[in-house]
Coordinates of C-alpha atoms and ligand atoms in Angstrom, one line a residue:
M47 CA 44.5 122.0 148.7
G48 CA 41.6 123.9 150.1
F49 CA 38.3 124.2 148.2
Q50 CA 38.9 127.8 147.0
T51 CA 42.5 127.1 145.9
D52 CA 41.4 124.0 143.9
S53 CA 38.5 125.9 142.4
I54 CA 40.9 128.5 141.0
H55 CA 43.8 126.2 140.0
A56 CA 42.9 122.5 139.7
G57 CA 43.2 121.2 136.2
Q58 CA 44.7 124.4 134.9
K59 CA 48.3 125.4 134.2
P60 CA 49.6 128.3 132.1
D61 CA 49.5 127.6 128.4
P62 CA 52.9 126.2 127.4
T63 CA 53.1 128.1 124.1
T64 CA 52.2 131.6 125.3
G65 CA 52.0 131.5 129.1
A66 CA 48.4 132.6 129.0
I67 CA 47.1 132.1 132.5
M68 CA 43.6 131.2 131.4
T69 CA 43.1 127.9 129.6
P70 CA 42.5 128.7 125.9
I71 CA 39.2 127.8 124.2
F72 CA 40.5 125.1 121.9
Q73 CA 37.8 125.7 119.2
T74 CA 38.9 123.0 116.9
S75 CA 37.3 119.8 115.6
T76 CA 40.5 118.0 114.7
Y77 CA 44.3 118.0 115.3
V78 CA 47.2 117.6 112.8
Q79 CA 49.2 114.4 113.2
E80 CA 53.0 114.3 112.6
S81 CA 52.8 110.9 110.9
I82 CA 50.2 108.2 110.6
G83 CA 49.1 107.5 114.2
V84 CA 51.7 109.8 115.7
H85 CA 50.0 112.7 117.6
K86 CA 50.1 114.6 120.8
G87 CA 47.2 112.7 122.5
Y88 CA 44.6 114.6 120.6
E89 CA 42.8 113.2 117.5
Y90 CA 39.3 114.5 117.2
S91 CA 37.3 116.8 119.6
R92 CA 34.5 114.4 120.3
T93 CA 37.2 112.2 121.8
Q94 CA 39.6 114.7 123.4
N95 CA 39.6 118.4 123.8
P96 CA 42.0 120.3 126.2
T97 CA 39.5 122.9 127.4
R98 CA 37.0 120.1 128.2
Q99 CA 39.8 118.1 130.0
A100 CA 40.7 121.2 132.1
L101 CA 37.0 121.6 133.2
E102 CA 36.7 117.9 134.0
A103 CA 39.9 117.9 136.2
N104 CA 38.7 121.0 137.9
I105 CA 35.3 119.8 139.0
A106 CA 36.7 116.3 139.9
A107 CA 39.0 118.1 142.4
L108 CA 36.1 120.1 143.8
E109 CA 34.0 116.9 144.4
N110 CA 37.1 115.2 145.9
G111 CA 36.9 112.7 143.0
K112 CA 39.5 111.5 140.5
Y113 CA 37.7 111.8 137.2
G114 CA 35.2 114.1 135.5
V115 CA 33.2 113.2 132.4
S116 CA 31.4 116.2 130.9
F117 CA 28.3 116.4 128.7
A118 CA 26.2 118.9 126.7
S119 CA 23.6 119.1 129.4
G120 CA 22.7 117.7 132.8
L121 CA 20.2 115.3 131.2
A122 CA 22.8 114.1 128.7
A123 CA 25.0 113.2 131.8
I124 CA 22.0 111.5 133.5
S125 CA 21.3 109.6 130.2
A126 CA 25.0 108.5 130.1
L127 CA 24.6 106.9 133.5
I128 CA 21.6 104.8 132.4
Q129 CA 23.5 103.9 129.2
M130 CA 26.0 102.1 131.5
L131 CA 23.2 99.6 132.3
E132 CA 21.9 96.6 130.3
S133 CA 18.4 95.9 129.1
G134 CA 16.5 94.1 131.9
D135 CA 18.3 96.1 134.7
H136 CA 16.3 97.8 137.4
V137 CA 16.9 101.3 138.9
I138 CA 15.6 102.7 142.2
C139 CA 15.1 106.4 141.9
S140 CA 14.1 109.1 144.4
D141 CA 10.4 109.7 143.9
N142 CA 10.7 113.5 143.9
V143 CA 13.5 113.9 141.3
Y144 CA 13.9 116.7 138.8
G145 CA 11.0 116.5 136.3
G146 CA 13.3 116.0 133.3
T147 CA 15.0 113.0 135.0
Y148 CA 11.6 111.4 135.6
R149 CA 10.6 112.1 132.0
V150 CA 13.8 110.6 130.4
F151 CA 13.6 107.5 132.7
E152 CA 9.8 106.9 132.1
T153 CA 9.4 107.8 128.5
V154 CA 12.8 107.1 126.9
F155 CA 14.8 104.4 128.8
K156 CA 11.7 102.3 129.8
K157 CA 11.4 101.5 126.1
F158 CA 14.7 99.8 126.2
N159 CA 13.5 97.5 129.0
V160 CA 15.2 99.3 131.9
A161 CA 12.8 99.3 134.8
F162 CA 12.4 102.2 137.2
S163 CA 10.9 102.3 140.7
F164 CA 10.3 105.7 142.2
V165 CA 10.8 105.3 145.9
D166 CA 10.9 107.7 148.9
T167 CA 14.7 107.5 149.4
S168 CA 14.4 109.7 152.5
D169 CA 13.5 106.4 154.2
P170 CA 16.3 103.8 153.8
E171 CA 14.0 101.0 154.7
K172 CA 11.8 101.7 151.7
V173 CA 14.9 101.5 149.5
R174 CA 15.9 98.2 151.1
T175 CA 12.4 96.8 150.4
A176 CA 12.5 98.0 146.7
L177 CA 15.7 96.1 145.9
T178 CA 15.4 93.2 143.5
P179 CA 18.1 90.9 142.1
R180 CA 18.0 93.0 139.0
T181 CA 18.6 96.3 140.8
K182 CA 21.8 97.8 139.4
M183 CA 21.6 101.4 140.3
L184 CA 20.3 103.6 143.1
F185 CA 19.7 107.2 141.8
I186 CA 19.3 109.8 144.6
E187 CA 18.5 113.4 144.5
T188 CA 19.1 115.3 147.8
P189 CA 17.8 117.7 148.7
T190 CA 14.9 117.2 146.2
N191 CA 13.5 119.7 143.8
P192 CA 11.3 121.6 144.8
M193 CA 10.3 120.0 148.2
L194 CA 13.8 120.0 149.6
I195 CA 13.5 116.5 151.2
L196 CA 16.9 114.9 152.2
S197 CA 18.1 111.4 151.9
D198 CA 20.8 110.0 154.2
L199 CA 23.7 109.4 151.8
A200 CA 26.0 107.4 154.1
A201 CA 23.1 105.0 154.9
L202 CA 22.1 104.6 151.2
A203 CA 25.7 104.2 150.0
E204 CA 26.0 101.3 152.5
I205 CA 22.7 99.7 151.2
A206 CA 23.8 100.0 147.6
R207 CA 27.3 98.6 148.3
A208 CA 25.9 95.6 150.2
H209 CA 23.6 94.8 147.3
G210 CA 26.3 95.3 144.7
C211 CA 24.6 98.1 142.9
L212 CA 25.9 101.5 141.9
S213 CA 24.9 104.6 143.9
V214 CA 24.5 107.9 142.1
V215 CA 23.7 111.3 143.6
D216 CA 22.4 114.3 141.6
N217 CA 24.3 117.0 143.5
T218 CA 23.0 120.0 141.5
F219 CA 21.2 121.7 144.3
M220 CA 24.1 121.8 146.8
S221 CA 27.1 122.0 144.5
P222 CA 30.4 120.5 145.8
Y223 CA 30.8 123.5 148.1
F224 CA 28.1 122.3 150.4
Q225 CA 27.9 118.6 149.8
R226 CA 30.4 116.0 148.6
P227 CA 28.7 112.6 148.2
L228 CA 31.8 110.7 147.1
E229 CA 33.2 111.4 150.6
L230 CA 30.2 109.6 152.0
G231 CA 30.8 106.4 150.0
I232 CA 28.6 107.3 146.9
D233 CA 30.0 105.9 143.6
L234 CA 29.0 108.6 141.1
V235 CA 28.0 112.2 141.4
V236 CA 26.1 114.0 138.6
H237 CA 25.5 117.7 138.1
S238 CA 23.5 119.9 135.8
S239 CA 26.4 122.4 135.5
T240 CA 23.8 124.8 134.0
K241 CA 22.9 125.6 137.6
Y242 CA 25.3 126.6 140.5
L243 CA 28.6 125.3 138.9
N244 CA 28.2 127.8 136.0
G245 CA 26.0 130.1 138.0
H246 CA 25.7 132.9 135.3
S247 CA 22.7 131.6 133.4
D248 CA 24.6 131.5 130.1
V249 CA 25.5 127.8 129.6
V250 CA 23.7 124.4 129.5
G251 CA 26.0 121.6 130.6
G252 CA 26.4 118.4 132.7
I253 CA 29.1 116.4 134.3
I254 CA 29.7 113.1 136.1
L255 CA 32.4 112.7 138.8
T256 CA 33.8 109.5 140.3
R257 CA 36.9 108.1 142.1
D258 CA 36.6 104.7 140.4
D259 CA 39.0 103.9 137.5
E260 CA 36.7 101.3 135.9
L261 CA 33.5 103.4 136.1
A262 CA 35.4 106.4 134.6
S263 CA 36.7 104.4 131.7
R264 CA 33.2 103.1 130.9
L265 CA 31.8 106.7 131.1
Y266 CA 34.6 108.1 128.8
Y267 CA 33.7 105.3 126.4
I268 CA 30.0 106.4 126.4
Q269 CA 30.9 110.1 126.2
N270 CA 32.8 109.4 123.0
A271 CA 30.6 106.6 121.5
V272 CA 27.3 108.4 122.1
G273 CA 28.8 111.8 121.5
A274 CA 26.7 114.2 123.7
V275 CA 29.9 116.3 124.4
P276 CA 30.0 120.0 125.4
G277 CA 31.6 122.5 123.1
P278 CA 34.9 124.1 124.2
Q279 CA 33.4 127.6 124.6
D280 CA 30.8 126.2 127.1
C281 CA 33.6 124.4 128.9
F282 CA 35.6 127.6 129.2
L283 CA 32.7 129.5 130.6
I284 CA 32.0 126.9 133.3
L285 CA 35.7 126.7 134.1
R286 CA 35.7 130.5 134.5
A287 CA 32.7 130.3 136.8
T288 CA 33.9 127.6 139.2
K289 CA 36.6 130.1 140.3
T290 CA 34.0 132.0 142.2
L291 CA 31.8 129.0 143.3
A292 CA 32.6 129.3 147.0
L293 CA 32.1 133.0 147.0
R294 CA 28.7 132.7 145.2
M295 CA 27.5 129.8 147.3
R296 CA 28.1 131.7 150.6
E297 CA 26.1 134.6 149.3
H298 CA 23.3 132.4 148.0
E299 CA 23.0 130.8 151.4
K300 CA 23.1 134.0 153.4
N301 CA 20.3 135.5 151.3
A302 CA 18.3 132.2 151.2
L303 CA 18.4 131.8 155.0
A304 CA 17.4 135.4 155.5
I305 CA 14.4 135.0 153.2
A306 CA 13.4 131.6 154.7
R307 CA 13.3 133.2 158.2
Y308 CA 11.3 136.2 156.9
L309 CA 8.8 133.9 155.1
E310 CA 8.5 131.7 158.2
G311 CA 7.2 134.6 160.2
H312 CA 4.9 136.0 157.5
P313 CA 1.1 135.5 157.9
R314 CA 0.4 135.0 154.2
V315 CA 2.8 132.1 153.8
E316 CA 1.3 128.7 154.7
K317 CA 4.5 126.7 154.7
V318 CA 8.2 127.3 154.1
Y319 CA 10.6 124.5 153.0
Y320 CA 14.3 125.2 153.6
P321 CA 16.7 122.7 155.2
G322 CA 18.5 125.5 157.1
L323 CA 15.4 126.2 159.3
P324 CA 15.3 124.3 162.6
A325 CA 11.7 123.5 161.8
H326 CA 12.7 121.5 158.7
P327 CA 12.0 117.8 159.6
Q328 CA 15.5 116.8 158.5
H329 CA 17.5 119.8 159.8
A330 CA 19.7 117.5 161.9
L331 CA 20.6 115.3 158.8
A332 CA 21.2 118.5 156.8
K333 CA 23.7 119.7 159.4
R334 CA 25.4 116.3 159.4
Q335 CA 25.8 115.6 155.7
M336 CA 26.0 119.1 154.2
S337 CA 28.2 122.0 155.2
G338 CA 25.5 124.5 154.3
F339 CA 21.9 124.7 153.2
G340 CA 22.0 126.1 149.7
G341 CA 20.1 128.8 147.9
I342 CA 16.7 127.3 147.1
V343 CA 13.6 128.1 149.3
S344 CA 10.1 126.8 148.5
M345 CA 6.9 128.1 150.0
D346 CA 3.2 127.2 149.8
L347 CA 0.9 130.2 149.3
G348 CA -2.3 128.2 149.5
S349 CA -3.7 128.5 145.9
L350 CA -2.8 128.8 142.3
E351 CA -4.4 132.3 142.2
K352 CA -2.2 133.5 145.1
A353 CA 0.9 131.9 143.6
R354 CA 0.1 133.7 140.3
R355 CA -0.3 137.0 142.0
F356 CA 3.0 136.6 143.8
A357 CA 4.9 135.7 140.6
E358 CA 3.3 138.6 138.7
N359 CA 4.2 141.1 141.5
V360 CA 7.9 140.4 142.2
R361 CA 10.2 142.9 140.6
I362 CA 13.7 141.7 141.3
F363 CA 12.9 138.0 141.1
A364 CA 12.4 137.0 137.5
L365 CA 9.7 134.4 136.5
A366 CA 11.8 131.8 134.8
E367 CA 12.7 128.1 134.8
S368 CA 16.2 127.1 136.0
L369 CA 18.0 128.0 139.2
G370 CA 21.4 128.5 140.6
G371 CA 22.3 131.7 138.8
V372 CA 23.5 135.0 140.3
E373 CA 20.1 136.5 139.7
S374 CA 17.0 135.6 141.7
L375 CA 14.3 133.6 140.0
V376 CA 10.8 132.5 140.9
D377 CA 9.3 129.3 139.6
H378 CA 5.8 127.8 139.8
P379 CA 6.7 124.0 139.7
A380 CA 3.3 122.6 139.1
I381 CA 2.9 124.5 135.8
M382 CA 6.5 125.2 134.8
T383 CA 9.3 122.8 135.8
H384 CA 7.3 119.8 137.1
A385 CA 4.4 119.8 134.6
S386 CA 5.5 116.4 133.3
V387 CA 5.0 114.8 136.7
P388 CA 1.4 113.5 137.0
R389 CA -0.9 115.6 139.2
E390 CA -1.7 112.9 141.7
E391 CA 2.0 112.2 142.0
R392 CA 2.7 115.9 142.6
L393 CA 0.0 116.3 145.2
R394 CA 1.2 113.2 147.1
M395 CA 4.6 114.8 147.7
G396 CA 3.1 118.2 148.7
L397 CA 3.8 119.9 145.3
T398 CA 0.5 121.8 145.4
D399 CA -0.8 124.4 142.9
G400 CA 0.1 127.1 145.5
L401 CA 3.8 126.1 145.7
I402 CA 6.4 128.6 144.7
R403 CA 10.1 127.9 144.4
L404 CA 12.6 130.7 144.9
S405 CA 16.2 130.4 143.5
V406 CA 17.7 133.1 145.7
G407 CA 20.5 135.0 143.9
V408 CA 23.3 137.1 145.2
E409 CA 21.7 140.6 145.0
D410 CA 21.5 142.7 148.2
E411 CA 19.7 140.9 151.0
E412 CA 17.5 143.9 151.9
D413 CA 16.4 144.4 148.3
L414 CA 15.3 140.8 148.0
I415 CA 13.4 140.8 151.3
R416 CA 11.7 144.0 150.4
D417 CA 10.7 142.5 147.0
V418 CA 9.3 139.4 148.4
G419 CA 7.4 141.4 151.1
Q420 CA 5.8 143.8 148.6
A421 CA 4.7 140.8 146.4
L422 CA 3.1 139.1 149.4
E423 CA 1.2 142.3 150.2
A424 CA 0.0 142.6 146.6
M425 CA -1.3 139.1 146.8
Ligands
PLP644 C1 18.3 121.3 135.7 C2 18.5 120.0 136.4 C3 18.8 118.8 135.7 C4 18.9 118.8 134.2 O1 20.0 119.5 133.7 P1 20.0 120.2 132.3 O2 21.3 120.9 132.3 O3 18.8 121.2 132.2 O4 19.9 119.2 131.3 C5 19.0 117.7 136.4 N1 18.9 117.6 137.8 C6 18.6 118.7 138.5 C7 18.5 118.7 140.0 C8 18.4 120.0 137.9 O5 18.1 121.0 138.6

């Protein structure tokens, strides 16, 4: 089936008792058994829940995977991936990952003797050099947040496979509509479904997708054993939202491209980062491995003072953490979302105090451009 057909129908069938076209919110902790050990496949909601299973099957179809394993947040899903490893294992991770990913790796999992190397995965040679006999996972974020640097997924999947280590992609920024890493040979895809998958800024959630039977069964084991499961109401809301994922992503991209082009020609903007601009150093790779460029645009305004003035003067764009919702947001990564990344580390990757990240929403294009324009003038 096509992406839009799957987004509306995959994992969902009319409720057998009533015919309800929408999957019900099975708000229950337990299920009555006919006799001891005789039940309908549902025992306890940490282990199985029909609303959650519908969501998992739906997103698995969108990523062209076979299994979905969902969690209470993106970071719970990322933590479950590390919980698949053993003490003594080594992980190679993109050096410009989401701040919370860096934090959980460095401050929580390091204590359990899992080693992390933060490597520039945009250069496959650097990844090859960082491999050790103990490397068991390659964790990639592409494009990165907020610098929008790409990593070549087909090349990295090949390196990981040859070394016998798992490859993981955090696909939050592109959503399966624009990028499907499993099709490029990656083993596991993870999402913060808080972002584009849900898209309405009213749920925190996470999910892992794979085609591999064995990896899926290990992850279902962790989902149940550790217990960071999402509630049925949250699953219902994300399931409702994926029905319009394609429609939303097309609008996000149309508006983001228009804003990136506008900023590129604006004298008060020092630098624009958007993979859809031909000036982006990896524009060719972006066109090859993604079917679109997404809704995130970053720009350097030159100083903290200017960034602050911009953020205070936008009217439609709201100053808030998070991204991927229908409403446009503005973020100051150095102080807000990426404060946990050490300053020298931030500057090394170009994440200056003048950097602003825009999560471009689906409002009218002309209104958004006018808003950005007047805030740049007020600067
Ligand atoms: C938000 C985000 C996360 C963390 O997800 P939560 O749902 O906030 O726990 C991980 N990776 C990326 C790229 C994100 O944007």
